[in-house]
mmCIF file of C-alpha atoms in Angstrom:
data_model
loop_
_atom_site.group_PDB
_atom_site.id
_atom_site.type_symbol
_atom_site.label_atom_id
_atom_site.label_comp_id
_atom_site.label_asym_id
_atom_site.label_seq_id
_atom_site.Cartn_x
_atom_site.Cartn_y
_atom_site.Cartn_z
ATOM 1 C CA MET F 1 0.000 0.000 0.000
ATOM 2 C CA TYR F 2 1.005 3.583 -0.430
ATOM 3 C CA PRO F 3 0.699 5.588 2.783
ATOM 4 C CA ASN F 4 -1.105 8.911 2.631
ATOM 5 C CA ASP F 5 -2.696 8.319 -0.779
ATOM 6 C CA GLY F 6 -6.154 9.164 0.553
ATOM 7 C CA PHE F 7 -7.543 5.636 0.612
ATOM 8 C CA ARG F 8 -8.519 3.838 3.811
ATOM 9 C CA GLU F 9 -6.322 0.839 4.532
ATOM 10 C CA LEU F 10 -8.184 -2.392 5.227
ATOM 11 C CA ASP F 11 -7.055 -4.932 7.801
ATOM 12 C CA ARG F 12 -6.577 -8.608 6.940
ATOM 13 C CA GLN F 13 -10.045 -9.678 8.153
ATOM 14 C CA GLU F 14 -11.778 -6.924 6.133
ATOM 15 C CA CYS F 15 -9.768 -7.945 3.080
ATOM 16 C CA LEU F 16 -10.725 -11.610 3.369
ATOM 17 C CA ARG F 17 -14.391 -10.707 3.972
ATOM 18 C CA LEU F 18 -14.443 -8.638 0.774
ATOM 19 C CA LEU F 19 -12.572 -11.285 -1.230
ATOM 20 C CA ALA F 20 -15.148 -13.877 -0.206
ATOM 21 C CA LYS F 21 -17.808 -11.797 -1.998
ATOM 22 C CA ALA F 22 -15.900 -11.464 -5.273
ATOM 23 C CA ALA F 23 -16.063 -13.990 -8.100
ATOM 24 C CA VAL F 24 -13.322 -12.765 -10.440
ATOM 25 C CA GLY F 25 -9.821 -11.533 -9.769
ATOM 26 C CA ARG F 26 -6.472 -11.195 -11.501
ATOM 27 C CA ILE F 27 -3.373 -13.306 -11.012
ATOM 28 C CA VAL F 28 -0.070 -11.503 -11.469
ATOM 29 C CA HIS F 29 2.998 -13.575 -12.271
ATOM 30 C CA THR F 30 6.173 -13.465 -14.313
ATOM 31 C CA ARG F 31 6.207 -14.728 -17.895
ATOM 32 C CA GLN F 32 9.489 -14.641 -19.791
ATOM 33 C CA ALA F 33 10.846 -12.174 -17.208
ATOM 34 C CA LEU F 34 7.928 -9.770 -17.773
ATOM 35 C CA PRO F 35 4.834 -9.138 -15.644
ATOM 36 C CA ALA F 36 1.746 -11.020 -16.790
ATOM 37 C CA VAL F 37 -1.812 -10.487 -15.544
ATOM 38 C CA LEU F 38 -4.713 -12.843 -16.204
ATOM 39 C CA PRO F 39 -8.344 -12.606 -15.078
ATOM 40 C CA VAL F 40 -9.523 -15.769 -13.295
ATOM 41 C CA ASN F 41 -12.514 -16.910 -11.326
ATOM 42 C CA PHE F 42 -11.659 -18.103 -7.823
ATOM 43 C CA ALA F 43 -12.885 -18.991 -4.361
ATOM 44 C CA LEU F 44 -11.490 -18.683 -0.860
ATOM 45 C CA ASP F 45 -10.852 -21.779 1.208
ATOM 46 C CA ASP F 46 -11.732 -21.779 4.913
ATOM 47 C CA ASP F 47 -8.212 -20.653 5.874
ATOM 48 C CA GLY F 48 -8.226 -17.657 3.506
ATOM 49 C CA THR F 49 -6.235 -19.419 0.802
ATOM 50 C CA VAL F 50 -7.098 -18.286 -2.731
ATOM 51 C CA LEU F 51 -8.130 -21.251 -4.889
ATOM 52 C CA LEU F 52 -8.035 -21.413 -8.665
ATOM 53 C CA ARG F 53 -9.255 -24.290 -10.843
ATOM 54 C CA THR F 54 -7.785 -24.628 -14.292
ATOM 55 C CA SER F 55 -6.688 -27.075 -16.958
ATOM 56 C CA ALA F 56 -3.830 -29.319 -15.883
ATOM 57 C CA ALA F 57 -2.250 -28.610 -19.281
ATOM 58 C CA SER F 58 -2.465 -24.814 -18.993
ATOM 59 C CA GLU F 59 0.623 -22.669 -19.362
ATOM 60 C CA LEU F 60 -0.548 -20.778 -16.292
ATOM 61 C CA VAL F 61 -0.048 -23.842 -14.082
ATOM 62 C CA ARG F 62 3.503 -24.343 -15.340
ATOM 63 C CA ALA F 63 4.267 -20.638 -14.915
ATOM 64 C CA ILE F 64 3.061 -20.263 -11.319
ATOM 65 C CA ASP F 65 3.500 -23.629 -9.578
ATOM 66 C CA GLY F 66 6.092 -23.063 -6.857
ATOM 67 C CA SER F 67 6.369 -19.327 -7.558
ATOM 68 C CA VAL F 68 5.428 -16.273 -5.545
ATOM 69 C CA VAL F 69 2.493 -14.521 -7.210
ATOM 70 C CA ALA F 70 0.096 -11.711 -6.482
ATOM 71 C CA PHE F 71 -3.662 -12.049 -6.716
ATOM 72 C CA GLU F 72 -5.940 -9.008 -6.873
ATOM 73 C CA ALA F 73 -9.694 -8.609 -6.761
ATOM 74 C CA ASP F 74 -11.748 -5.465 -6.540
ATOM 75 C CA GLN F 75 -15.144 -3.924 -6.822
ATOM 76 C CA VAL F 76 -15.666 -0.437 -8.208
ATOM 77 C CA ASP F 77 -18.788 1.685 -8.521
ATOM 78 C CA VAL F 78 -18.051 4.499 -10.958
ATOM 79 C CA ALA F 79 -21.348 6.271 -10.256
ATOM 80 C CA THR F 80 -20.621 6.661 -6.541
ATOM 81 C CA GLN F 81 -16.842 6.914 -6.931
ATOM 82 C CA SER F 82 -16.341 4.156 -4.408
ATOM 83 C CA GLY F 83 -14.770 0.760 -4.252
ATOM 84 C CA TRP F 84 -12.155 -1.498 -2.802
ATOM 85 C CA SER F 85 -9.126 -3.469 -3.899
ATOM 86 C CA VAL F 86 -7.454 -6.404 -2.141
ATOM 87 C CA VAL F 87 -4.090 -7.983 -2.992
ATOM 88 C CA VAL F 88 -2.927 -11.381 -1.740
ATOM 89 C CA THR F 89 0.752 -12.181 -2.201
ATOM 90 C CA GLY F 90 2.125 -15.657 -1.609
ATOM 91 C CA ALA F 91 3.398 -18.923 -2.998
ATOM 92 C CA ALA F 92 1.253 -20.686 -5.589
ATOM 93 C CA THR F 93 1.212 -24.473 -5.475
ATOM 94 C CA VAL F 94 -0.718 -27.117 -7.345
ATOM 95 C CA VAL F 95 -2.757 -29.377 -5.060
ATOM 96 C CA THR F 96 -1.303 -32.872 -5.474
ATOM 97 C CA ASP F 97 -2.936 -34.691 -2.557
ATOM 98 C CA ALA F 98 -5.730 -36.918 -3.932
ATOM 99 C CA GLU F 99 -8.045 -36.483 -0.921
ATOM 100 C CA GLU F 100 -7.596 -32.707 -0.942
ATOM 101 C CA HIS F 101 -8.279 -32.607 -4.692
ATOM 102 C CA GLU F 102 -11.452 -34.636 -4.156
ATOM 103 C CA ARG F 103 -12.617 -32.265 -1.396
ATOM 104 C CA LEU F 104 -11.942 -29.221 -3.568
ATOM 105 C CA ALA F 105 -13.769 -30.826 -6.504
ATOM 106 C CA ARG F 106 -16.864 -30.774 -4.270
ATOM 107 C CA THR F 107 -16.370 -27.460 -2.469
ATOM 108 C CA GLY F 108 -13.902 -25.387 -4.507
ATOM 109 C CA PRO F 109 -14.394 -23.042 -7.425
ATOM 110 C CA ARG F 110 -15.921 -24.228 -10.691
ATOM 111 C CA SER F 111 -13.940 -23.451 -13.810
ATOM 112 C CA TRP F 112 -15.611 -21.089 -16.260
ATOM 113 C CA ALA F 113 -13.657 -22.846 -19.023
ATOM 114 C CA PRO F 114 -13.852 -26.530 -18.016
ATOM 115 C CA ALA F 115 -11.165 -28.909 -19.244
ATOM 116 C CA PRO F 116 -11.018 -32.721 -19.332
ATOM 117 C CA ARG F 117 -8.337 -32.764 -16.612
ATOM 118 C CA GLU F 118 -8.280 -29.930 -14.081
ATOM 119 C CA VAL F 119 -6.069 -29.017 -11.156
ATOM 120 C CA PHE F 120 -6.476 -26.716 -8.195
ATOM 121 C CA VAL F 121 -3.912 -24.065 -7.410
ATOM 122 C CA ARG F 122 -3.568 -22.632 -3.913
ATOM 123 C CA ILE F 123 -2.177 -19.158 -3.276
ATOM 124 C CA ALA F 124 -1.040 -18.928 0.339
ATOM 125 C CA PRO F 125 -2.107 -15.589 1.858
ATOM 126 C CA GLU F 126 1.325 -14.586 3.191
ATOM 127 C CA LEU F 127 0.690 -10.867 2.685
ATOM 128 C CA VAL F 128 -2.866 -9.508 2.467
ATOM 129 C CA THR F 129 -3.405 -5.803 1.836
ATOM 130 C CA GLY F 130 -6.397 -3.759 0.824
ATOM 131 C CA ARG F 131 -7.752 -0.283 0.459
ATOM 132 C CA GLU F 132 -11.141 1.338 0.114
ATOM 133 C CA LEU F 133 -12.623 4.596 -1.115
ATOM 134 C CA VAL F 134 -16.203 5.453 -0.172
ATOM 135 C CA GLY F 135 -18.228 7.963 -2.132
ATOM 136 C CA GLY F 136 -15.253 9.839 -3.556
ATOM 137 C CA ARG F 137 -14.310 10.886 -0.014
ATOM 138 C CA THR F 138 -10.638 10.495 0.792
ATOM 139 C CA MET F 139 -9.111 10.200 4.229
ATOM 140 C CA TYR F 140 -8.352 13.918 3.888
ATOM 141 C CA GLY F 141 -12.076 14.700 3.844
ATOM 142 C CA VAL F 142 -12.025 16.192 0.351
ATOM 143 C CA ASP F 143 -15.157 15.312 -1.543
ATOM 144 C CA PHE F 144 -14.649 15.025 -5.301
ATOM 145 C CA THR F 145 -18.249 14.210 -6.174
ATOM 146 C CA PRO F 146 -19.946 16.707 -8.502
#
């Protein structure tokens, strides 16, 4: 986060509560030494871990398994000039345990682009940050609404 930028910082619990309401986010990783960002649907596990479900053959899985990634989700209302953004940073790992995979197949996210063979990817919430702006009002009390 950037201190003194006018947004209200959110604590970890607020961030996880907001993430639980979102359906789509963006995964940020490195591809050929350059930043890459992909929109993905996701779910949160009970411990706050971000879960993705994707094709076992996807390039994304090969690119992120065992790497530190960032995951961002947000909600913005242009009309009211309000919204929030949450970023989870942590290690991404493919779920390899058969029992865990079976549990996630029942309770985890559903892929919007199903594949014949799918895997689950966990992003450990090592660093969770978030910020919020309500009604165009910054922490400085300046109201930018027309």
